[in-house]
PDB file of C-alpha atoms in Angstrom:
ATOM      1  CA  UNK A   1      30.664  20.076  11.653  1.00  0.00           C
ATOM      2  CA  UNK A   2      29.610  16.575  10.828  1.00  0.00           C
ATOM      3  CA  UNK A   3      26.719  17.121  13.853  1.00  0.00           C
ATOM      4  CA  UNK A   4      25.413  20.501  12.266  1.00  0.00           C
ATOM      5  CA  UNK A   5      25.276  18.484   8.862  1.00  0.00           C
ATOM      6  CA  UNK A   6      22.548  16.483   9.373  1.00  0.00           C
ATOM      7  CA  UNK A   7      20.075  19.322  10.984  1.00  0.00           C
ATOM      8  CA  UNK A   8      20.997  21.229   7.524  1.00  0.00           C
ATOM      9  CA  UNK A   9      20.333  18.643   5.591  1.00  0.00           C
ATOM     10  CA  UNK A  10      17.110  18.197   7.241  1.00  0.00           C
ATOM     11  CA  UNK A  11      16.200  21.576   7.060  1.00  0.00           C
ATOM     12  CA  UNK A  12      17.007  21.406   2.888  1.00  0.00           C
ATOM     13  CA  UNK A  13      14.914  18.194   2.400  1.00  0.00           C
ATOM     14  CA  UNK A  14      12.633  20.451   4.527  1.00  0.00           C
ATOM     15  CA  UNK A  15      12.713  23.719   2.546  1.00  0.00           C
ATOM     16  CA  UNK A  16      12.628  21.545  -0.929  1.00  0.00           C
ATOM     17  CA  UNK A  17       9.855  19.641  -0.162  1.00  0.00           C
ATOM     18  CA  UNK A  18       7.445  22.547   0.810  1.00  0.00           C
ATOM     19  CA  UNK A  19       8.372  24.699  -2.372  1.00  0.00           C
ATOM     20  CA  UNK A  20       5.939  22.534  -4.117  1.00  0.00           C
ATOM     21  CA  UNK A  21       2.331  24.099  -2.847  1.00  0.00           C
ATOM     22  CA  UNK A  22       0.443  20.712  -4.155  1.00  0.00           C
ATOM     23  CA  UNK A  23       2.925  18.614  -2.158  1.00  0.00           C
ATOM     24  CA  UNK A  24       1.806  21.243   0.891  1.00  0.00           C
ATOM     25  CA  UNK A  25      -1.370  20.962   0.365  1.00  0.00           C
ATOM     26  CA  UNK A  26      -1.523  17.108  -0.157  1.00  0.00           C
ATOM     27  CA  UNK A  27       0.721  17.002   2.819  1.00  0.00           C
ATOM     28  CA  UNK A  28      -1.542  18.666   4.831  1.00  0.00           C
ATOM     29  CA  UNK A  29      -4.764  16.660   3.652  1.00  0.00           C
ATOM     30  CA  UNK A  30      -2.802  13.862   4.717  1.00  0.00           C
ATOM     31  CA  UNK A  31      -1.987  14.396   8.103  1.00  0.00           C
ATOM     32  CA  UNK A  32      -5.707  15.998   9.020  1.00  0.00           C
ATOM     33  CA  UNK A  33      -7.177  12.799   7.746  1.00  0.00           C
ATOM     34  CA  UNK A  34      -4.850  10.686   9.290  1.00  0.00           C
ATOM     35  CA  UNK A  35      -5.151  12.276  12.644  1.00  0.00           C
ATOM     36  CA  UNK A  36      -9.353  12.180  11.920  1.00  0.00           C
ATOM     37  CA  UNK A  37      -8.899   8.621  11.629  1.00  0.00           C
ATOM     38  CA  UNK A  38      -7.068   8.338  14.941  1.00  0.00           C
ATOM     39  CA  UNK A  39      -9.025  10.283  17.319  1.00  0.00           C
ATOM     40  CA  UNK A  40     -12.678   8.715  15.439  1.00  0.00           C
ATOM     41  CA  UNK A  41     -14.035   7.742  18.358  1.00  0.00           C
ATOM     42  CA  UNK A  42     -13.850  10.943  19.554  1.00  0.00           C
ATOM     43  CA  UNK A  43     -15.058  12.718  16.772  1.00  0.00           C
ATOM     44  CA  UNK A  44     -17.550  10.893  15.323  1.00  0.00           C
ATOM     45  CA  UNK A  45     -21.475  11.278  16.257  1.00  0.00           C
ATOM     46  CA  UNK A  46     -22.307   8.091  16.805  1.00  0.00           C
ATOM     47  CA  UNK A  47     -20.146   4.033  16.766  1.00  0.00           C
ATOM     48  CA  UNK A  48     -21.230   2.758  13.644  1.00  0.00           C
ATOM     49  CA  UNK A  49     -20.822  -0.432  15.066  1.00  0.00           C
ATOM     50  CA  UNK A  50     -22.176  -0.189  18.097  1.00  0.00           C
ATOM     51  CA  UNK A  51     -25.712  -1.654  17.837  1.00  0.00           C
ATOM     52  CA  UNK A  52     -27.408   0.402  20.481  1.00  0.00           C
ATOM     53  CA  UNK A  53     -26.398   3.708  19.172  1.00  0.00           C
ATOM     54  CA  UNK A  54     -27.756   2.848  15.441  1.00  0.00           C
ATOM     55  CA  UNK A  55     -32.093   2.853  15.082  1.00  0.00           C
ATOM     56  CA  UNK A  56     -33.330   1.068  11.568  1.00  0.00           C
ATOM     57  CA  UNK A  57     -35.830   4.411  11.221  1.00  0.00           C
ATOM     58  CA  UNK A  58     -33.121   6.363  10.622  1.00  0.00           C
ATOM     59  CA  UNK A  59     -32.367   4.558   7.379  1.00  0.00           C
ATOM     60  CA  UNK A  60     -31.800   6.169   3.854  1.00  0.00           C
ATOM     61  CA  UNK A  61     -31.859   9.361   5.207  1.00  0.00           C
ATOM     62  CA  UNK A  62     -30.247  12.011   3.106  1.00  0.00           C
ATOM     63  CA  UNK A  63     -27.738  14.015   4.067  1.00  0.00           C
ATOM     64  CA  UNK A  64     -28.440  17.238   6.585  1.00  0.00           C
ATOM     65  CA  UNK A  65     -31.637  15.187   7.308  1.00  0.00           C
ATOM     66  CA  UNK A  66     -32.987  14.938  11.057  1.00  0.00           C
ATOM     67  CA  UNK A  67     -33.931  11.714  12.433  1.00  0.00           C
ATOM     68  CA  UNK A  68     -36.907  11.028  15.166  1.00  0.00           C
ATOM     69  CA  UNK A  69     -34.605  11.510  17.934  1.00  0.00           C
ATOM     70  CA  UNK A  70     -33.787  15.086  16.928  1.00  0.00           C
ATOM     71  CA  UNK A  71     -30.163  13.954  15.399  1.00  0.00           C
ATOM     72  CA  UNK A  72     -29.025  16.072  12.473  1.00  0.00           C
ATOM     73  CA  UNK A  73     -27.044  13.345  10.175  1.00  0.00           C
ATOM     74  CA  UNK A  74     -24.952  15.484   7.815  1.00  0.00           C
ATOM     75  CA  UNK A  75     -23.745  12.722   5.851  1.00  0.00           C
ATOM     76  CA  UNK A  76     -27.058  11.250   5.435  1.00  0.00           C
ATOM     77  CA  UNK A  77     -27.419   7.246   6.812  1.00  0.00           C
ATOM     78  CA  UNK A  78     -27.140   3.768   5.465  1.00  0.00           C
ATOM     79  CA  UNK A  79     -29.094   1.050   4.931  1.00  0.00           C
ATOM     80  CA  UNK A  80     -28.826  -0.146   8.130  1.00  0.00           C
ATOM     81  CA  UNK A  81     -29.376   3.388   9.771  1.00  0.00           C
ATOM     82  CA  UNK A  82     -25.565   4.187  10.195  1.00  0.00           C
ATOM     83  CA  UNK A  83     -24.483   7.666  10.298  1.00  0.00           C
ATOM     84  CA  UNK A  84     -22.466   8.205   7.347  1.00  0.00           C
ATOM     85  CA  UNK A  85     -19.801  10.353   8.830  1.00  0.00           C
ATOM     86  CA  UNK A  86     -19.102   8.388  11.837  1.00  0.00           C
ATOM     87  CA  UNK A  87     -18.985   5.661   9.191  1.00  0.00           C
ATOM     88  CA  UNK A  88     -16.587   6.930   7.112  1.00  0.00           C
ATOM     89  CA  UNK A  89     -14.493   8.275   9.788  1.00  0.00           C
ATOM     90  CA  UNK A  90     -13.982   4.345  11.082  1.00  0.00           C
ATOM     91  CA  UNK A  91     -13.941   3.324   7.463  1.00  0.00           C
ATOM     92  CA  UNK A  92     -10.852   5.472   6.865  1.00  0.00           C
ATOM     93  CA  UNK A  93      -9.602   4.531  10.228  1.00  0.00           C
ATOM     94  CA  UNK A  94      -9.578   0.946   9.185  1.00  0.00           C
ATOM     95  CA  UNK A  95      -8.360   1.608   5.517  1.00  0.00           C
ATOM     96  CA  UNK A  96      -4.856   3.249   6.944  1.00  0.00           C
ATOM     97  CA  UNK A  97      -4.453   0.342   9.434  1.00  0.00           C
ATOM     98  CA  UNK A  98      -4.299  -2.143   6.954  1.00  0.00           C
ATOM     99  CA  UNK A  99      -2.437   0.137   4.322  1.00  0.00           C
ATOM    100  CA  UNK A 100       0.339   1.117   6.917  1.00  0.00           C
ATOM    101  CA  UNK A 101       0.270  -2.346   8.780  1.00  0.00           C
ATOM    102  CA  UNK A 102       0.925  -4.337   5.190  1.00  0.00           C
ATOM    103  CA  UNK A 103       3.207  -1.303   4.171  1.00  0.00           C
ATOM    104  CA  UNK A 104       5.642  -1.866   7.038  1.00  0.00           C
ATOM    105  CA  UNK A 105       5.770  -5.891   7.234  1.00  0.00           C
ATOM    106  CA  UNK A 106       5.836  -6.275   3.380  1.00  0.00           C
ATOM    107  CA  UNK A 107       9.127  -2.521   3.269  1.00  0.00           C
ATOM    108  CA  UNK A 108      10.642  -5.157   6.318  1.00  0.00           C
ATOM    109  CA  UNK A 109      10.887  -8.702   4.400  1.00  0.00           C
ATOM    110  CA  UNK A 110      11.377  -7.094   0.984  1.00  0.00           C
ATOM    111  CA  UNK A 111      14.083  -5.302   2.381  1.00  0.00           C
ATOM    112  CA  UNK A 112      15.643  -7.608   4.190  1.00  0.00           C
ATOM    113  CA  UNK A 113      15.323 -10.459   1.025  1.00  0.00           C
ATOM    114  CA  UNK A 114      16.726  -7.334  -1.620  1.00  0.00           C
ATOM    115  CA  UNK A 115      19.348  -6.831   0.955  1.00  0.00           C
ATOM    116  CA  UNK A 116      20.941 -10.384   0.856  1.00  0.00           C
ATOM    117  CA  UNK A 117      20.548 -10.702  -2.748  1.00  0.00           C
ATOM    118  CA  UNK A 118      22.701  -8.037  -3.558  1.00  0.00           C
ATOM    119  CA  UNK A 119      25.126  -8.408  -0.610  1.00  0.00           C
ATOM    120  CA  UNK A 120      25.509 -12.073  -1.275  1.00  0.00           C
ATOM    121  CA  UNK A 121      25.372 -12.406  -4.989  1.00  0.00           C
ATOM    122  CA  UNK A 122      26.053 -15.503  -6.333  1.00  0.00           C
ATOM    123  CA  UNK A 123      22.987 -18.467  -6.391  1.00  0.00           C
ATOM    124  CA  UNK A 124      21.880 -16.575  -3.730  1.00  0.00           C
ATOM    125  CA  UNK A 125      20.966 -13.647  -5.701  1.00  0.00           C
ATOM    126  CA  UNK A 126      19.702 -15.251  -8.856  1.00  0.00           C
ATOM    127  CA  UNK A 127      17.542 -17.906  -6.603  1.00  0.00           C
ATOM    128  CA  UNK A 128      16.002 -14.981  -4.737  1.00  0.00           C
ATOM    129  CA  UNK A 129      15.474 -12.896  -7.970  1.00  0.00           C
ATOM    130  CA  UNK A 130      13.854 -15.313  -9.947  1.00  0.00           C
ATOM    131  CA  UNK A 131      11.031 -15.704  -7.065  1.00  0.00           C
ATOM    132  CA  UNK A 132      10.764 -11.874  -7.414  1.00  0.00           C
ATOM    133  CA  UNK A 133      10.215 -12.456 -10.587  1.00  0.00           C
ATOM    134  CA  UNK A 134       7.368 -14.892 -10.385  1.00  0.00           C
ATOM    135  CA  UNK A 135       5.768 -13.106  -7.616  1.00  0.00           C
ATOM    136  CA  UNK A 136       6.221  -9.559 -10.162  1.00  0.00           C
ATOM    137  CA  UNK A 137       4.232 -11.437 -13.492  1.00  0.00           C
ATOM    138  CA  UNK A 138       1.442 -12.519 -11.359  1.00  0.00           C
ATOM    139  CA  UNK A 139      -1.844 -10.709 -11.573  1.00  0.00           C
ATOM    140  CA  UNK A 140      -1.644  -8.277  -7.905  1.00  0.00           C
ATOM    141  CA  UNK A 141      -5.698  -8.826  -7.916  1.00  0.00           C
ATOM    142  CA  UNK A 142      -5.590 -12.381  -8.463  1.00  0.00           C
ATOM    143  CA  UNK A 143      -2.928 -13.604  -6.158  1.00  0.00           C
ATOM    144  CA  UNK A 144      -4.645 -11.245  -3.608  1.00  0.00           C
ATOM    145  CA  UNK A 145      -8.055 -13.036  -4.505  1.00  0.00           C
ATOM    146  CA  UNK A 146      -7.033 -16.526  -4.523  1.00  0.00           C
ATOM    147  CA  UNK A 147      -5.220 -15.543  -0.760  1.00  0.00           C
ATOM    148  CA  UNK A 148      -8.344 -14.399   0.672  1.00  0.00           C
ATOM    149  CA  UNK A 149     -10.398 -17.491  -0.886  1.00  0.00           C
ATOM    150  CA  UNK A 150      -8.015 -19.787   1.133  1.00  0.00           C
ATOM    151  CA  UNK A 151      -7.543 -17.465   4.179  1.00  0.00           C
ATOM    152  CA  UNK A 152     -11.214 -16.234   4.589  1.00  0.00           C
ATOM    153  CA  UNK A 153     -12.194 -12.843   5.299  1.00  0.00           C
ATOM    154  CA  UNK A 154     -10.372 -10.399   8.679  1.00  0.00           C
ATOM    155  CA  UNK A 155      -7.989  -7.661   8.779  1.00  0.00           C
ATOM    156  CA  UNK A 156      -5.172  -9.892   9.513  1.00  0.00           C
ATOM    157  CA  UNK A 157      -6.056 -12.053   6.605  1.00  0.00           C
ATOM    158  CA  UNK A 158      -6.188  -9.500   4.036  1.00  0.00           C
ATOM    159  CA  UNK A 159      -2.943  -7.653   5.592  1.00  0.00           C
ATOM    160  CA  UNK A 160      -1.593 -10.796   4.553  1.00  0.00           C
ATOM    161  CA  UNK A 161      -2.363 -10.780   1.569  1.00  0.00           C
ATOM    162  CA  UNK A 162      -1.216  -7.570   1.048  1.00  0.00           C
ATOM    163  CA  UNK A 163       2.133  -8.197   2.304  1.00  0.00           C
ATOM    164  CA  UNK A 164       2.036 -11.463  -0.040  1.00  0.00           C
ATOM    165  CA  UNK A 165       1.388  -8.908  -3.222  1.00  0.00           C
ATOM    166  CA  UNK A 166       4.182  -5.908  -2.079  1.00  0.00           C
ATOM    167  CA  UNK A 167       7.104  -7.312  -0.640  1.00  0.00           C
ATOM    168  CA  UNK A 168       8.402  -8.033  -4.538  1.00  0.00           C
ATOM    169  CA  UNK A 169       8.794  -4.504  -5.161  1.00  0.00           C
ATOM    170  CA  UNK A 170      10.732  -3.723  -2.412  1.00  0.00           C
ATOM    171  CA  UNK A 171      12.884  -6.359  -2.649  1.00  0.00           C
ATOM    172  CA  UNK A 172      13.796  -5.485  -6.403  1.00  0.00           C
ATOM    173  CA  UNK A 173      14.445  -1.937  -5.589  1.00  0.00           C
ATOM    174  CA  UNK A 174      16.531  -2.406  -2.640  1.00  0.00           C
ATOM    175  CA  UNK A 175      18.459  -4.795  -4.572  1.00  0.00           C
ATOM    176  CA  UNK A 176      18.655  -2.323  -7.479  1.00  0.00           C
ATOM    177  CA  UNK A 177      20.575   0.540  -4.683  1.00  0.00           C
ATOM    178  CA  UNK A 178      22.169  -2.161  -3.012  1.00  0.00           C
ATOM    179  CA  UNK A 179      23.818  -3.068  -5.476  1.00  0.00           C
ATOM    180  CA  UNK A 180      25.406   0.152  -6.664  1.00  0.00           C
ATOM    181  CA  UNK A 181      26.326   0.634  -3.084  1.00  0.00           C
ATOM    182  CA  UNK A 182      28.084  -2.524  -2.689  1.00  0.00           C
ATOM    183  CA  UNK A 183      30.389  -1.601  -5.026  1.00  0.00           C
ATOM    184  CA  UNK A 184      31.286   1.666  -3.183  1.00  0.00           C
ATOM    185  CA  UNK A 185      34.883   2.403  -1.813  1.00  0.00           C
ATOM    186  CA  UNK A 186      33.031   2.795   1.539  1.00  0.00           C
ATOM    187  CA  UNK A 187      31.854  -0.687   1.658  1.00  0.00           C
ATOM    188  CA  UNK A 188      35.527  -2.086   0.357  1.00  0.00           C
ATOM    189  CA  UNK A 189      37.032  -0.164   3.366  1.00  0.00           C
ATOM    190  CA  UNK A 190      34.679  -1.746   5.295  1.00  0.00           C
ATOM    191  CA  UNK A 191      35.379  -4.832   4.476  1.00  0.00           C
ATOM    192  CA  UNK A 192      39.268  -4.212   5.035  1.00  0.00           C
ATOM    193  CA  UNK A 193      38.534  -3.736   8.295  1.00  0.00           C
ATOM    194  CA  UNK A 194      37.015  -6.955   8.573  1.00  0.00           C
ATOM    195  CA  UNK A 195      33.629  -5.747  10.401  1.00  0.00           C
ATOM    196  CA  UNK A 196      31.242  -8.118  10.326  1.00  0.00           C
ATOM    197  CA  UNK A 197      29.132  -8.426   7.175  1.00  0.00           C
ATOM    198  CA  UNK A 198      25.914  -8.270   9.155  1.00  0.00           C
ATOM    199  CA  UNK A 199      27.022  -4.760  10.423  1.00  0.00           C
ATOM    200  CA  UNK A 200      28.087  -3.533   6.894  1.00  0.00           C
ATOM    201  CA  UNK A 201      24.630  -4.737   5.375  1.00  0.00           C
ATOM    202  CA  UNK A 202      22.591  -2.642   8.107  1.00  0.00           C
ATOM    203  CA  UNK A 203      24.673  -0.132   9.025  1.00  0.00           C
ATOM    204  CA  UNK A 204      26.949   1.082   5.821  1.00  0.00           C
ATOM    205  CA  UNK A 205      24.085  -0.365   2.438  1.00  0.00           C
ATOM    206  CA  UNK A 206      20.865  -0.064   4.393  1.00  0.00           C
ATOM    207  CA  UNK A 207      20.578   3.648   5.639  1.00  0.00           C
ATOM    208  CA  UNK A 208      22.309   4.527   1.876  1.00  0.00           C
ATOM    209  CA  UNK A 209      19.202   2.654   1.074  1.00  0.00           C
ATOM    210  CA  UNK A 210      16.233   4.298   2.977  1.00  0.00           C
ATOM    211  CA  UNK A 211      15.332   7.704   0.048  1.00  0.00           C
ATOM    212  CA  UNK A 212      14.391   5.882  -2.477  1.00  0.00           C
ATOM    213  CA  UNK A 213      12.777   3.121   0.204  1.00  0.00           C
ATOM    214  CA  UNK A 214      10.702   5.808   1.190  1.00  0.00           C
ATOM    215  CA  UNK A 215       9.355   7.240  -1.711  1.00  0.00           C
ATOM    216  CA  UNK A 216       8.875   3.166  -2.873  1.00  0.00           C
ATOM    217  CA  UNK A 217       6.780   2.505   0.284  1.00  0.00           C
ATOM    218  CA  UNK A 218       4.632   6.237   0.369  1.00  0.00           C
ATOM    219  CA  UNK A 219       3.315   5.033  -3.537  1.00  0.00           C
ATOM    220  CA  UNK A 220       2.821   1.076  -2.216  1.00  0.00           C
ATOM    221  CA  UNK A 221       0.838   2.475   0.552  1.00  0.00           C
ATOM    222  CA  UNK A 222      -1.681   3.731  -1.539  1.00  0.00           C
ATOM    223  CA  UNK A 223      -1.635   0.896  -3.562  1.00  0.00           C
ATOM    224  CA  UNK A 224      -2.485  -0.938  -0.634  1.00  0.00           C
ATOM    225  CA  UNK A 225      -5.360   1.118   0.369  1.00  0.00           C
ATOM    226  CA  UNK A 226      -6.850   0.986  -3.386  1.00  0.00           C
ATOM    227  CA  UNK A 227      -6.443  -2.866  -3.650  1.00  0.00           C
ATOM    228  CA  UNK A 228      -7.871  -3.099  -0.047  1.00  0.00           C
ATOM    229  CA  UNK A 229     -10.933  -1.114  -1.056  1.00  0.00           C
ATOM    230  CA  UNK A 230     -11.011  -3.053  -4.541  1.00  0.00           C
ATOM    231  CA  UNK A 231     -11.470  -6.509  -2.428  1.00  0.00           C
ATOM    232  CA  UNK A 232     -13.786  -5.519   0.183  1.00  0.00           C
ATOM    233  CA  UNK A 233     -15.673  -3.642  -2.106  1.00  0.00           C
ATOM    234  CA  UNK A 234     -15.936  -7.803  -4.269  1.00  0.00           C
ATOM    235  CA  UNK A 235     -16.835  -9.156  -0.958  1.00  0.00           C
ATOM    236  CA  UNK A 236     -13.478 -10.857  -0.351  1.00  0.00           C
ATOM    237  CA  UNK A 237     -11.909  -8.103   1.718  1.00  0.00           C
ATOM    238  CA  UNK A 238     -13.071  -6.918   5.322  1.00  0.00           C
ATOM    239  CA  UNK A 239     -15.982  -8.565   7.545  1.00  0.00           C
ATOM    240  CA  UNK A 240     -19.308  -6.344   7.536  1.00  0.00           C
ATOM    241  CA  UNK A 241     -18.560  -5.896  11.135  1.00  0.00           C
ATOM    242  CA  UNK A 242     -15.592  -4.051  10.408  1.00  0.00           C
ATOM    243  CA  UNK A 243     -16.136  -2.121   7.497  1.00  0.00           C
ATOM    244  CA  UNK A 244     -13.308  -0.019   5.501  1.00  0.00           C
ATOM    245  CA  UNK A 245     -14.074   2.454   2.782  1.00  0.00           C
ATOM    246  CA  UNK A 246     -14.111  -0.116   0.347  1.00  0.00           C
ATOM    247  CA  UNK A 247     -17.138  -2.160   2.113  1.00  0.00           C
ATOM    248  CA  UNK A 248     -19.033   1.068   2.369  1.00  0.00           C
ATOM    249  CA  UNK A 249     -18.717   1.995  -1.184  1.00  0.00           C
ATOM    250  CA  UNK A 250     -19.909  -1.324  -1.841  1.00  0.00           C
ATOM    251  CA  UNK A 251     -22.715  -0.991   0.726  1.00  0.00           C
ATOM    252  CA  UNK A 252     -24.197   2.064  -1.410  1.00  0.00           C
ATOM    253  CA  UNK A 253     -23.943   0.377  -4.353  1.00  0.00           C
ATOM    254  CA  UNK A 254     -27.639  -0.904  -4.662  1.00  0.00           C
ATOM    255  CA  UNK A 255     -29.147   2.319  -3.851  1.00  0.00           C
ATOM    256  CA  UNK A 256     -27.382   4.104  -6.655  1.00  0.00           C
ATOM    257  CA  UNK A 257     -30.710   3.763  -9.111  1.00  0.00           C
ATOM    258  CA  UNK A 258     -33.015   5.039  -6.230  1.00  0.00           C
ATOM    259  CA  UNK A 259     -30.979   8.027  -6.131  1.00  0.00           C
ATOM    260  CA  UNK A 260     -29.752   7.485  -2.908  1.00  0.00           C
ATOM    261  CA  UNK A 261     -25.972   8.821  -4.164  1.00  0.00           C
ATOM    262  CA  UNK A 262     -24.386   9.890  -0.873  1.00  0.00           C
ATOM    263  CA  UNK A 263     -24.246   5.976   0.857  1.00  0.00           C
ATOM    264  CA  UNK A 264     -21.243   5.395  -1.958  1.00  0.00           C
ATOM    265  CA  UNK A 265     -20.465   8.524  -3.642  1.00  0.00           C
ATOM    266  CA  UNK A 266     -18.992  10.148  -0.187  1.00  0.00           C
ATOM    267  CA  UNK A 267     -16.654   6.811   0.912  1.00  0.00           C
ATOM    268  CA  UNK A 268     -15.556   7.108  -2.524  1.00  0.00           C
ATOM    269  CA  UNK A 269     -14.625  10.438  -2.369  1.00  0.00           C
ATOM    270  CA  UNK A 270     -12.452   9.917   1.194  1.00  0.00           C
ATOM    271  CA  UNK A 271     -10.724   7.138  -0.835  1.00  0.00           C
ATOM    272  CA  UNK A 272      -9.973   9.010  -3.909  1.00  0.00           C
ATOM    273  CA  UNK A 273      -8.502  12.176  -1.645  1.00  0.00           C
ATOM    274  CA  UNK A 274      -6.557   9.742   0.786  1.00  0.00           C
ATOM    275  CA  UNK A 275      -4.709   7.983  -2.657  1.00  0.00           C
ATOM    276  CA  UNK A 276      -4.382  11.073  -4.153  1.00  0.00           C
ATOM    277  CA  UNK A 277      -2.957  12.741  -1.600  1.00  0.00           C
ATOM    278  CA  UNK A 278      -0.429  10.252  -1.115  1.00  0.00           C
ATOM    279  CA  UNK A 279       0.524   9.647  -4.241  1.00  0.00           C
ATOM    280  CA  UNK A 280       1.335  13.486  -4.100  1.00  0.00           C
ATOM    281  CA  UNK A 281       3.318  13.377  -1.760  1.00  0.00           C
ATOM    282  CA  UNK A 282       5.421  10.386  -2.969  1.00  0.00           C
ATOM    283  CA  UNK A 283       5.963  11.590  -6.133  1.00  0.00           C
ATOM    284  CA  UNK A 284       7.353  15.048  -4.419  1.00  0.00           C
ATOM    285  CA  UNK A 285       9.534  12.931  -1.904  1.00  0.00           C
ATOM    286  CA  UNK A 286      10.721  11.246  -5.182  1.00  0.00           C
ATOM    287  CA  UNK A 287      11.873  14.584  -6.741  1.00  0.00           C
ATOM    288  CA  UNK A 288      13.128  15.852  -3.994  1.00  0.00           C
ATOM    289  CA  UNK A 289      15.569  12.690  -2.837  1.00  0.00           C
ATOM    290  CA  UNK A 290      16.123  12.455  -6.745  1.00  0.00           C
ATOM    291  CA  UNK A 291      17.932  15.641  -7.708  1.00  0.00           C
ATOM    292  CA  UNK A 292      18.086  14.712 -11.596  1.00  0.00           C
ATOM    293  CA  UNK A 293      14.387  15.162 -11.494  1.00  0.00           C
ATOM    294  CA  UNK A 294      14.657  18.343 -10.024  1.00  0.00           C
ATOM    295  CA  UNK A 295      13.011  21.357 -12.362  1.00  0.00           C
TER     296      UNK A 295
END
């Protein structure tokens, strides 16, 4: 019985979660950009940042344009004489490393500071809190800014950042479940048995823990990927070398008044589907791990 529970309640989170045809749907956007973003250099025309493959006379050209060589550029070309899709399909590559990578480390340390608050209590907890608290009435945009400034510009640098800007929120609301799990007969039992406090904070308050972590770090995800974009699209985010969606938007910027729409119009569309579609699906995972938000 209790091994058949947990396939059932899979299959209900399952069945719950697909009722909801824009969650589907967003889902499903998801995934096939995710997965374009993984197999890029397979799919993509050309390597945007491979120098040979790129020719200056193919410049500016719009999209479904043909270049000299007989290449058909769908997307239309950069500045520089980049193919836009192979562009964007890096760009986007790039965007979800550095949302996912700064989702994860930040959902780690956040988690494991919210933890100890609320396990420990005490000057522990209020010592902890009140840095959460400093780190939550800061600016997000600012702190990230005045990061990069020091750090300089690379994908590790601005993951940092990231992490610097989103661990706070997971740290509050693990502390926030933590706490009402603490005070659970299951965790007083626990403690009667004298198991080691390490065990009962990972394996008896954590997994209790992990719904609502989930929906927290599905919504800071795309957070991450907006403020990532928001930087590198300033000039403080990724190297040219290695640009995201934000630097590409950015790159199209001054060719906006020539009519030349497509070199930041399309990078902003990918970004504005990719958040969207996220933040769809969070907000479903959230009604569906939440039952008193259930219609």
């Amino acid at each position: 019985m209790i091994i058949a529970e947990r396939p059932s309640r899979l299959r209900a989170f399952t069945k719950a979660f697909f009722r909801s045809p824009t969650a589907t749907i967003a889902l499903c956007v998801f995934v096939a950009m995710s997965l374009a973003a993984i197999f890029a250099p397979l799919i993509a025309p050309q390597n945007p940042y491979d120098l040979r493959s790129v020719s200056i006379l193919d410049n500016l050209l719009p999209p479904g344009e043909a270049s000299f060589g007989g290449m058909t550029y769908w997307l239309g070309t950069d500045g520089q004489g980049r193919d836009m899709l192979s562009a964007m399909l890096y760009g986007l590559r790039i965007s979800l490393i550095v949302g996912l990578a700064s989702g994860v480390i930040a959902l780690a340390f956040g988690t494991l500071v919210g933890l100890v608050a609320a396990f420990r209590g005490g000057w522990v907890d209020s010592v902890l809190m009140r840095i959460v608290d400093l780190q939550l009435s800061l600016p997000t945009i600012l702190v990230a800014l005045i990061l990069l400034v020091i750090l300089g510009r690379g994908i590790d640098k601005i993951i940092v950042a990231l992490v610097v800007v989103q661990w706070a929120y997971f740290a509050r609301t693990v502390r926030g479940v933590a706490l009402v799990e603490n005070a659970r007969d299951y965790v007083d039992a626990a403690r009667g048995l004298r198991l080691p406090p390490l065990r009962i904070l990972f394996f008896h308050i954590l997994p209790n823990c992990l719904p609502t972590l989930l929906v927290v770090a599905t919504i800071q995800m795309a957070q991450a990927i907006s403020l990532e974009a928001t930087l590198s699209f300033l000039g403080l985010g990724l190297p040219p070398t290695r640009p995201s969606l934000g630097l590409l938007i950015a790159n199209g910027f001054d060719y906006l008044q020539s009519g030349r729409w497509w070199i930041s119009v399309l990078p902003g569309l990918v970004l504005l589907v990719l958040v969207v579609s996220i933040n769809v699906v969070g907000d479903r995972l959230r009604e569906v791990l939440n039952p008193h938000l259930r219609g």
